[in-house]
XYZ file of C-alpha atoms in Angstrom:
637
model
C 0.000 0.000 0.000
C 1.500 3.325 -1.069
C 1.364 6.646 0.755
C -1.954 8.511 0.959
C -0.346 11.629 -0.531
C 2.542 12.143 -2.941
C 4.691 15.132 -3.602
C 4.284 16.760 -7.009
C 7.752 15.510 -7.993
C 6.973 11.900 -6.994
C 3.630 11.959 -8.801
C 5.257 13.366 -11.943
C 7.972 10.705 -11.851
C 5.348 7.968 -11.573
C 3.055 9.150 -14.343
C 5.890 9.930 -16.746
C 7.674 6.667 -16.036
C 6.076 3.661 -14.349
C 2.373 4.321 -14.914
C 0.384 2.012 -17.180
C -1.262 3.413 -20.284
C -4.709 3.141 -18.676
C -3.534 5.229 -15.718
C -2.439 8.013 -18.037
C -5.717 7.689 -19.929
C -7.637 8.345 -16.708
C -5.854 11.698 -16.362
C -7.633 13.019 -19.474
C -10.641 13.732 -17.258
C -8.698 14.970 -14.256
C -9.247 18.437 -12.843
C -8.732 20.416 -9.659
C -11.806 19.740 -7.510
C -10.667 20.792 -4.012
C -7.711 22.161 -2.146
C -5.060 24.314 -3.796
C -5.635 24.552 -7.573
C -2.094 25.760 -8.262
C -0.695 22.441 -7.013
C -2.814 20.549 -9.541
C -1.811 22.955 -12.292
C 1.910 22.453 -11.573
C 1.390 18.705 -11.605
C -0.643 18.526 -14.818
C 1.562 20.989 -16.699
C 4.475 18.604 -16.148
C 2.719 15.354 -17.081
C 0.471 16.642 -19.892
C 3.018 15.746 -22.578
C 3.082 12.160 -21.253
C -0.714 11.912 -21.498
C -1.124 13.487 -24.932
C 1.858 12.244 -26.918
C 2.654 14.216 -30.053
C 3.117 11.543 -32.707
C 5.474 13.838 -34.581
C 8.000 13.646 -31.746
C 7.848 9.888 -31.071
C 11.353 8.422 -31.157
C 11.275 5.314 -28.996
C 9.381 2.836 -31.146
C 11.666 0.213 -32.587
C 11.652 0.035 -36.399
C 8.956 2.735 -36.458
C 10.992 5.795 -35.498
C 8.967 8.957 -35.851
C 6.053 7.172 -37.519
C 2.951 9.181 -36.570
C 0.530 6.534 -37.814
C 2.144 3.940 -35.573
C 1.944 6.227 -32.556
C -1.723 6.881 -33.251
C -2.362 3.157 -33.676
C -0.665 2.498 -30.334
C -2.870 5.077 -28.607
C -6.013 3.507 -30.046
C -4.880 -0.023 -29.214
C -4.093 0.982 -25.631
C -7.610 2.279 -25.012
C -9.166 -0.701 -26.779
C -7.156 -3.021 -24.531
C -8.577 -1.246 -21.476
C -12.082 -1.843 -22.801
C -11.345 -5.530 -23.414
C -10.250 -5.900 -19.780
C -13.536 -4.330 -18.665
C -15.487 -6.695 -20.940
C -13.766 -9.729 -19.403
C -14.726 -8.605 -15.905
C -18.271 -7.697 -16.920
C -20.824 -10.342 -15.964
C -23.695 -10.825 -18.386
C -26.151 -12.668 -16.176
C -27.564 -9.600 -14.406
C -29.038 -7.610 -17.254
C -27.576 -4.986 -19.549
C -25.101 -2.627 -17.854
C -25.688 0.879 -19.225
C -22.230 2.006 -18.168
C -19.918 -0.907 -18.933
C -21.952 -2.993 -21.376
C -21.552 -3.258 -25.137
C -22.431 0.112 -26.643
C -22.742 1.685 -23.184
C -21.565 4.950 -21.663
C -17.997 3.737 -21.209
C -17.649 3.045 -24.937
C -18.739 6.636 -25.664
C -16.150 7.914 -23.189
C -13.456 5.650 -24.631
C -14.184 6.831 -28.186
C -13.577 10.403 -27.044
C -10.521 9.558 -24.929
C -8.864 7.383 -27.564
C -9.079 10.067 -30.228
C -7.920 12.683 -27.733
C -4.884 10.557 -26.915
C -4.199 9.896 -30.589
C -4.517 13.458 -31.859
C -4.348 15.704 -28.788
C -0.559 15.685 -28.836
C -0.369 17.957 -31.859
C -3.737 19.652 -31.308
C -4.063 21.062 -27.755
C -7.619 22.252 -28.509
C -8.753 18.624 -28.176
C -7.495 18.346 -24.586
C -10.703 18.848 -22.605
C -12.033 16.636 -19.788
C -15.763 16.861 -20.563
C -16.961 14.018 -22.813
C -19.591 16.005 -24.749
C -17.256 18.945 -25.349
C -14.490 16.642 -26.535
C -16.870 14.868 -28.941
C -17.948 18.221 -30.391
C -14.340 19.223 -30.944
C -13.438 15.871 -32.462
C -16.295 16.388 -34.901
C -15.029 19.882 -35.713
C -11.659 18.350 -36.554
C -13.243 15.709 -38.799
C -12.250 12.788 -36.548
C -15.865 11.737 -36.173
C -18.603 12.653 -38.623
C -21.571 14.913 -37.905
C -23.881 11.896 -38.075
C -21.715 10.000 -35.591
C -21.655 13.033 -33.293
C -25.445 13.205 -33.300
C -25.739 9.467 -32.634
C -23.268 9.648 -29.744
C -25.005 12.673 -28.206
C -28.406 10.984 -28.446
C -27.068 7.737 -26.989
C -25.269 9.540 -24.170
C -28.436 11.449 -23.287
C -30.587 8.299 -23.361
C -28.153 6.146 -21.379
C -27.486 8.801 -18.731
C -31.211 9.288 -18.246
C -31.652 5.516 -17.977
C -28.813 5.363 -15.446
C -30.545 7.995 -13.289
C -33.854 6.107 -13.473
C -32.156 2.872 -12.375
C -30.413 4.531 -9.450
C -33.553 6.316 -8.263
C -35.480 3.040 -8.490
C -32.924 1.011 -6.552
C -31.632 3.691 -4.187
C -28.022 2.777 -4.885
C -25.357 3.173 -7.541
C -26.441 0.461 -9.949
C -26.100 0.449 -13.719
C -27.836 -2.769 -14.731
C -31.219 -2.950 -16.416
C -33.194 -5.686 -14.637
C -34.128 -8.856 -16.533
C -37.170 -9.419 -14.336
C -40.219 -8.726 -16.522
C -42.182 -6.578 -14.059
C -39.211 -4.493 -12.962
C -38.102 -3.998 -16.564
C -41.634 -2.886 -17.499
C -41.540 -0.314 -14.689
C -38.213 1.078 -15.957
C -39.610 1.145 -19.501
C -42.593 3.252 -18.371
C -40.353 5.661 -16.524
C -38.289 6.011 -19.696
C -41.575 6.937 -21.440
C -41.659 3.779 -23.555
C -45.115 2.301 -23.996
C -43.968 -1.324 -23.958
C -40.952 -3.356 -22.919
C -40.493 -4.227 -26.585
C -40.236 -0.531 -27.480
C -37.841 0.015 -24.565
C -35.621 -2.868 -25.684
C -35.651 -1.515 -29.235
C -34.567 1.905 -27.991
C -31.682 0.392 -26.037
C -30.696 -1.674 -29.062
C -30.747 1.330 -31.394
C -28.532 3.523 -29.220
C -26.077 0.847 -28.109
C -25.870 -0.460 -31.682
C -24.933 3.014 -32.938
C -22.332 3.453 -30.220
C -20.697 0.078 -30.787
C -20.641 0.577 -34.570
C -18.788 3.870 -34.093
C -16.552 2.222 -31.481
C -15.549 -0.443 -33.992
C -15.103 2.144 -36.734
C -12.692 4.139 -34.591
C -10.685 1.249 -33.188
C -10.573 -1.101 -36.153
C -9.841 1.430 -38.922
C -6.458 2.515 -40.156
C -5.271 5.623 -38.263
C -4.991 7.780 -41.365
C -8.543 6.916 -42.354
C -9.867 7.819 -38.912
C -8.228 11.227 -39.177
C -10.128 12.085 -42.327
C -13.384 10.438 -41.377
C -13.378 8.403 -44.583
C -13.906 4.903 -43.170
C -17.409 3.347 -43.158
C -19.041 6.681 -42.283
C -17.396 9.347 -44.461
C -18.486 12.982 -44.104
C -20.282 12.768 -47.461
C -22.054 9.454 -46.928
C -20.949 6.495 -49.040
C -20.182 8.476 -52.188
C -16.556 7.921 -53.247
C -14.446 11.090 -53.535
C -14.192 10.626 -57.293
C -17.962 11.078 -57.606
C -18.118 14.464 -55.904
C -19.198 16.705 -58.736
C -19.085 20.102 -57.084
C -15.779 21.145 -55.484
C -17.492 23.918 -53.534
C -19.210 21.278 -51.407
C -15.948 19.619 -50.412
C -15.628 21.287 -47.014
C -14.256 18.703 -44.597
C -13.495 19.909 -41.077
C -9.823 19.128 -41.461
C -7.300 19.071 -38.611
C -5.449 21.621 -40.726
C -8.319 24.098 -40.418
C -6.766 27.486 -39.843
C -7.125 29.407 -36.596
C -8.972 32.282 -38.253
C -12.137 30.230 -38.183
C -12.626 29.864 -41.932
C -11.219 26.681 -43.399
C -9.284 26.852 -46.662
C -12.047 24.718 -48.185
C -14.776 27.161 -47.027
C -12.831 30.135 -48.374
C -12.358 28.344 -51.676
C -16.072 27.530 -51.808
C -16.982 31.189 -51.308
C -14.537 32.277 -54.020
C -15.817 29.636 -56.441
C -19.429 30.605 -55.831
C -18.592 34.257 -56.421
C -16.753 33.470 -59.639
C -19.716 31.540 -60.997
C -22.176 34.295 -60.060
C -19.888 36.964 -61.474
C -19.385 35.134 -64.770
C -23.122 34.783 -65.335
C -23.820 38.400 -64.395
C -20.957 39.830 -66.471
C -22.424 38.387 -69.655
C -25.467 40.663 -69.350
C -25.574 44.292 -70.483
C -28.165 45.966 -68.264
C -29.375 45.921 -64.666
C -32.599 43.988 -65.246
C -30.911 41.146 -67.107
C -28.100 41.028 -64.567
C -30.612 40.497 -61.807
C -32.225 37.667 -63.770
C -28.873 35.973 -64.426
C -27.895 36.423 -60.771
C -31.084 34.753 -59.520
C -30.975 31.875 -61.970
C -27.381 30.956 -61.150
C -27.935 31.392 -57.396
C -30.935 29.058 -57.545
C -28.859 26.439 -59.354
C -26.086 26.624 -56.746
C -28.544 26.364 -53.848
C -30.232 23.383 -55.524
C -26.828 21.690 -55.789
C -26.373 22.051 -52.019
C -29.867 20.725 -51.306
C -29.434 17.814 -53.716
C -26.077 16.894 -52.208
C -27.589 16.841 -48.738
C -30.622 14.786 -49.722
C -28.276 12.322 -51.437
C -26.212 11.959 -48.249
C -23.120 13.563 -49.772
C -22.977 16.254 -47.076
C -24.464 16.534 -43.596
C -26.462 19.364 -42.036
C -23.452 21.268 -40.706
C -21.650 21.107 -44.040
C -24.857 22.206 -45.765
C -25.035 25.306 -43.552
C -21.397 26.094 -44.181
C -21.904 25.799 -47.917
C -24.979 28.020 -47.694
C -23.041 30.566 -45.643
C -20.308 30.583 -48.290
C -22.967 31.085 -50.970
C -24.532 33.960 -48.996
C -21.160 35.706 -48.647
C -20.458 35.198 -52.354
C -23.901 36.612 -53.145
C -23.165 39.708 -51.054
C -19.958 40.261 -53.037
C -21.806 39.755 -56.329
C -24.492 42.237 -55.250
C -21.822 44.785 -54.326
C -20.264 44.320 -57.776
C -23.610 44.920 -59.521
C -24.228 47.947 -57.279
C -20.832 49.424 -58.136
C -21.496 49.026 -61.860
C -24.790 50.891 -61.527
C -23.271 53.702 -59.452
C -20.388 54.131 -61.875
C -22.871 54.394 -64.725
C -25.154 56.821 -62.880
C -22.552 59.168 -61.402
C -19.911 58.913 -64.146
C -17.238 58.157 -61.584
C -14.472 55.588 -61.372
C -13.965 53.166 -58.504
C -12.317 49.754 -58.461
C -14.274 48.702 -55.399
C -17.392 49.999 -53.710
C -16.176 51.492 -50.378
C -18.791 49.759 -48.248
C -18.296 47.235 -45.430
C -21.028 44.647 -44.907
C -21.527 43.426 -41.328
C -23.509 40.261 -40.622
C -25.664 39.548 -37.554
C -27.887 36.616 -36.583
C -27.341 33.371 -38.480
C -24.995 35.048 -40.940
C -22.905 36.459 -38.106
C -22.697 32.993 -36.555
C -21.831 31.353 -39.887
C -24.963 29.172 -39.915
C -27.119 30.282 -42.862
C -29.832 27.717 -43.587
C -32.575 27.270 -46.171
C -34.779 30.362 -46.137
C -32.600 32.351 -43.710
C -32.804 36.153 -43.731
C -29.642 38.186 -44.076
C -29.447 40.498 -41.047
C -27.053 43.194 -42.246
C -25.568 46.541 -41.292
C -23.982 48.550 -44.114
C -21.135 50.909 -43.235
C -19.016 53.304 -45.281
C -15.795 55.212 -44.685
C -16.789 58.865 -44.389
C -13.196 60.022 -44.878
C -12.838 58.436 -48.309
C -13.531 60.814 -51.250
C -15.992 59.692 -53.928
C -14.364 61.311 -56.944
C -17.510 63.183 -58.029
C -19.726 66.064 -56.919
C -22.331 63.803 -55.286
C -22.667 63.999 -51.503
C -21.925 61.019 -49.275
C -25.530 60.976 -48.103
C -26.958 60.779 -51.629
C -24.366 58.350 -52.956
C -24.609 55.824 -50.130
C -28.370 56.080 -49.861
C -28.576 55.147 -53.543
C -25.947 52.422 -53.028
C -27.976 50.850 -50.216
C -31.126 50.920 -52.310
C -29.495 49.179 -55.280
C -27.729 46.642 -53.068
C -30.905 45.595 -51.229
C -32.861 45.488 -54.500
C -30.207 43.245 -56.057
C -30.343 40.738 -53.210
C -34.004 40.765 -52.279
C -36.397 42.135 -54.912
C -38.803 39.707 -56.569
C -38.526 39.234 -60.343
C -39.899 36.657 -62.749
C -36.755 34.638 -61.940
C -37.573 34.684 -58.226
C -35.786 36.338 -55.312
C -32.587 35.453 -53.493
C -32.627 36.540 -49.829
C -34.775 38.621 -47.542
C -32.460 41.426 -46.428
C -33.166 42.867 -42.975
C -31.538 46.211 -42.117
C -33.717 46.913 -39.052
C -30.883 46.407 -36.574
C -28.923 49.368 -37.976
C -28.459 52.435 -35.708
C -31.814 54.104 -35.005
C -33.651 51.300 -36.795
C -36.105 52.304 -39.511
C -35.371 55.972 -38.788
C -31.659 55.597 -39.454
C -29.759 55.735 -42.730
C -29.628 52.482 -44.684
C -25.855 52.929 -44.948
C -24.133 54.794 -42.117
C -20.589 56.009 -41.667
C -18.229 53.931 -39.571
C -17.749 56.872 -37.193
C -21.490 57.349 -36.681
C -21.941 53.614 -36.157
C -19.313 53.285 -33.429
C -20.479 56.507 -31.735
C -24.029 55.165 -31.644
C -22.885 51.885 -30.102
C -20.773 53.759 -27.545
C -23.311 56.403 -26.514
C -26.833 55.320 -27.449
C -27.286 51.587 -28.036
C -29.495 49.849 -25.479
C -28.907 46.494 -23.792
C -31.118 44.680 -26.303
C -28.852 46.015 -29.041
C -25.777 44.737 -27.227
C -27.380 41.303 -27.267
C -28.078 41.604 -31.002
C -24.526 42.697 -31.807
C -22.725 39.953 -29.879
C -22.469 37.955 -33.131
C -21.394 40.827 -35.404
C -19.040 39.636 -38.143
C -17.410 41.199 -41.196
C -18.956 39.319 -44.125
C -18.196 41.338 -47.257
C -17.151 44.510 -48.986
C -14.074 46.523 -48.038
C -12.223 44.023 -45.889
C -10.058 46.300 -43.755
C -12.943 48.595 -42.895
C -15.233 45.661 -42.110
C -12.736 44.036 -39.742
C -11.980 47.337 -38.040
C -15.678 48.018 -37.435
C -16.226 44.469 -36.156
C -13.416 44.767 -33.619
C -14.444 48.223 -32.433
C -18.122 47.385 -32.018
C -17.386 44.127 -30.218
C -15.026 45.942 -27.862
C -17.600 48.658 -27.151
C -20.513 46.362 -26.297
C -18.424 44.115 -24.062
C -16.929 47.148 -22.320
C -20.366 48.661 -21.726
C -21.725 45.319 -20.521
C -18.839 44.935 -18.065
C -19.687 48.332 -16.582
C -23.413 47.613 -16.377
C -25.201 46.227 -13.316
C -25.533 42.466 -13.681
C -29.091 42.517 -12.436
C -30.060 45.059 -15.084
C -28.382 42.970 -17.779
C -30.213 39.818 -16.663
C -33.562 41.579 -16.314
C -33.359 43.144 -19.773
C -32.291 39.853 -21.351
C -35.276 38.161 -19.787
C -37.656 40.997 -20.769
C -36.649 41.029 -24.421
C -36.740 37.245 -24.715
C -40.214 36.987 -23.178
C -41.453 39.901 -25.271
C -40.465 38.045 -28.437
C -42.162 34.941 -27.065
C -45.364 36.908 -26.557
C -45.256 38.718 -29.900
C -44.099 35.878 -32.123
C -45.163 32.733 -30.309
C -48.291 33.918 -28.551
C -50.607 33.685 -31.566
C -50.199 29.961 -32.024
C -52.953 27.406 -31.675
C -53.188 25.289 -28.553
C -51.445 22.212 -29.961
C -48.860 24.020 -32.091
C -45.219 23.751 -31.068
C -42.996 26.740 -31.866
C -39.400 25.540 -31.667
C -37.903 29.019 -31.996
C -40.102 31.582 -30.236
C -42.041 29.332 -27.871
C -40.954 28.671 -24.252
C -37.891 26.462 -24.206
C -37.246 27.193 -27.886
C -34.003 28.064 -29.603
C -34.266 31.715 -28.547
C -33.916 30.629 -24.918
C -30.537 29.133 -25.831
C -29.466 32.155 -27.904
C -30.395 34.704 -25.236
C -28.863 32.698 -22.390
C -25.634 32.305 -24.369
C -25.369 35.981 -25.340
C -26.206 37.120 -21.820
C -23.384 34.995 -20.410
C -20.990 36.261 -23.075
C -21.738 39.849 -22.047
C -21.942 39.207 -18.310
C -18.600 37.409 -18.130
C -16.889 39.269 -20.990
C -16.393 36.227 -23.227
C -16.487 37.623 -26.775
C -16.497 35.609 -29.956
C -13.034 35.103 -31.350
C -11.952 34.827 -34.950
C -12.634 31.095 -34.968
C -15.824 29.058 -35.083
C -18.683 31.218 -33.776
C -21.400 28.575 -33.837
C -23.737 28.208 -30.878
C -22.519 24.768 -29.813
C -18.875 25.881 -29.865
C -19.632 29.007 -27.813
C -21.640 26.985 -25.269
C -18.585 24.797 -24.828
C -16.386 27.855 -24.391
C -18.735 29.297 -21.770
C -18.627 26.005 -19.884
C -14.835 25.849 -20.023
C -14.557 29.407 -18.700
C -16.875 28.666 -15.771
C -19.718 30.885 -16.986
C -22.018 27.899 -17.566
C -22.411 25.028 -15.106
C -21.917 21.443 -16.256
C -25.586 20.611 -15.699
C -26.861 23.646 -17.617
C -24.300 23.068 -20.363
C -25.465 19.476 -20.811
C -29.090 20.617 -21.021
C -28.458 23.484 -23.442
C -26.071 21.678 -25.784
C -28.296 18.595 -26.071
C -31.457 20.662 -26.438
C -29.940 23.057 -28.946
C -28.550 20.267 -31.117
C -31.926 18.558 -31.153
C -33.927 21.705 -31.965
C -31.364 22.853 -34.508
C -31.533 19.512 -36.289
C -35.331 19.697 -36.212
C -35.287 23.260 -37.558
C -33.026 22.159 -40.396
C -35.305 19.211 -41.155
C -38.311 21.539 -41.310
C -36.551 23.880 -43.714
C -35.439 21.011 -45.910
C -38.848 19.291 -45.909
C -41.564 21.952 -45.802
C -39.671 25.242 -45.999
C -38.828 27.922 -43.480
C -41.155 27.889 -40.478
C -40.778 27.834 -36.701
C -43.854 25.724 -35.883
C -44.293 22.018 -36.412
C -46.798 21.254 -39.200
C -49.174 19.364 -36.907
C -51.681 18.694 -39.689
C -49.052 17.461 -42.146
C -48.462 13.948 -40.850
C -46.357 12.908 -43.835
C -44.002 15.837 -43.271
C -43.670 14.913 -39.589
C -42.943 11.300 -40.523
C -40.270 12.441 -42.967
C -38.646 14.707 -40.392
C -38.771 11.986 -37.725
C -37.150 9.534 -40.137
C -34.361 12.016 -40.955
C -33.718 12.322 -37.217
C -33.710 8.521 -36.895
C -36.803 8.480 -34.685
C -39.545 5.869 -34.864
C -42.577 8.150 -35.125
C -43.882 11.728 -34.988
C -45.095 10.953 -31.460
C -41.531 10.254 -30.346
C -40.400 13.417 -32.136
C -42.875 15.573 -30.224
C -42.209 13.818 -26.912
C -38.503 14.555 -27.153
C -39.195 18.151 -28.143
C -41.304 18.551 -25.021
C -38.609 17.149 -22.739
C -35.886 19.312 -24.259
C -38.010 22.462 -24.126
C -38.873 21.930 -20.463
C -35.199 21.482 -19.580
C -34.060 24.411 -21.747
C -36.592 26.774 -20.170
C -35.523 25.704 -16.676
C -31.874 26.365 -17.544
C -32.769 29.744 -19.066
C -34.664 30.733 -15.913
C -31.690 29.794 -13.732
C -29.207 31.694 -15.895
C -31.122 34.988 -16.155
C -32.675 34.840 -12.703
C -32.668 38.164 -10.787
């Protein structure tokens, strides 16, 4: 029996020398939970490199010196060996064990830990102790697919809930589902399954998904795991040689740059713009340019939709492609606007001196079918125009042409609904304002509800340097003002605005209608809670991924969001977001479930791998109840 306490030096010597692989694996989830946190930090800083081995620096493997694939294979094999030891000890005569059984919670944890061990050495961003956060980041790096991530989240949620039911029923820390018919029927009812058969099927579905992914991770070649191209590739089962549209090839590569836009996404945006520009340039007047613009845009959007329906891309990749198309469309509209202004004012300009700022879904990089473009248009008031026209007249006309290009209805259809209502002074303000006036308004006049709206501001087009400068200044202003504000006032106003939208937008629904955005426990609860915490604790968006699930993880890591509330919000948001996407893809943009359209509900349920519309609605109800409770806790007085 060893000593009850070790010095930091002795502990470091053990874990960097004598410790078994499984002992180092356990340290992935270690954290300071009591006592002096600096002692833990000194310890972990010294042993971290022994836990997460950088395959590029491996030098001790005989005949495989410096072979990264071998080092990765060793990491995977080590974790798999730990699981095999558990399986040997696991008795099978006492019912299914939700924690240690085949396809259980431990397999989910080991999937995350194995890939963290294999790739965390060269990618410190993957080194997080929380299982759900680590799975999200592994998906962002392309090490598990979006479909696998969804399956693992759903299984983790189901199995954890089942574990809690079992422990409440037995009054002790048990993890085994009883084989006794009556007791199993009781557990089934408490899991909201109508029959034991349905309950067994639900267990089989989730554990089957988990074990399939477990085998995919541990039995594939390391290089294939890294690209997500084995058994469950990011684009379904379509071989790479059959991918017809290079703009859709947007894997979340480990080489994704730290500026938040992958090289693939940037290339997609540029390719979309080139196609739009080529079609528009062939036309001689404004009317025909608009027609060409709309026709080509519709073709490109149809390609994205077709690729998704064919299983070539998943929902997240679809939104990224649509965001790239939206940004390309903004650039194309600016080009058409410049041509018209040059013709009208007989002036020369290589580029229209306007910066386009995105808010809402565009600001977060998550444009979806039917999304509005929430924009603020800004110009540099110090830049001369090269003609006698005033800035006010020129930019007013520029805004009019730009919005018309993107949103007016013609016989060829429309492109986007452009919303400029969040500009300074709203409908009473100028459609295009100077950068100086914009920042002064945010510094001196903007209300708390406007701070919440501008949390996701992002430069999305036009004059790049001006756009980035405005983005940085506005973000700095709102976070500075929020830091100086009374926390109670910030919470109260967040709650007031959220509930006002619920009343205005969700209050006119019929009794049985479910509004997944504006209704209580809808997506707006998640958005407002997240933005409130960002402002309250001064956690601004960076230049990287600004999506809701990534920011929720960041808030949890920084201590702004508790583990229990994080688990509720991330699971609920992913479910509602997937449902929202399914609605848009199936019946078009709407926030309420089409209760009378049973076929549409069946289609959406099938896309979400659920057995029936009834199960779909039941899960919505559970998530909304939990989301609303978390929202109430977060913005409580």
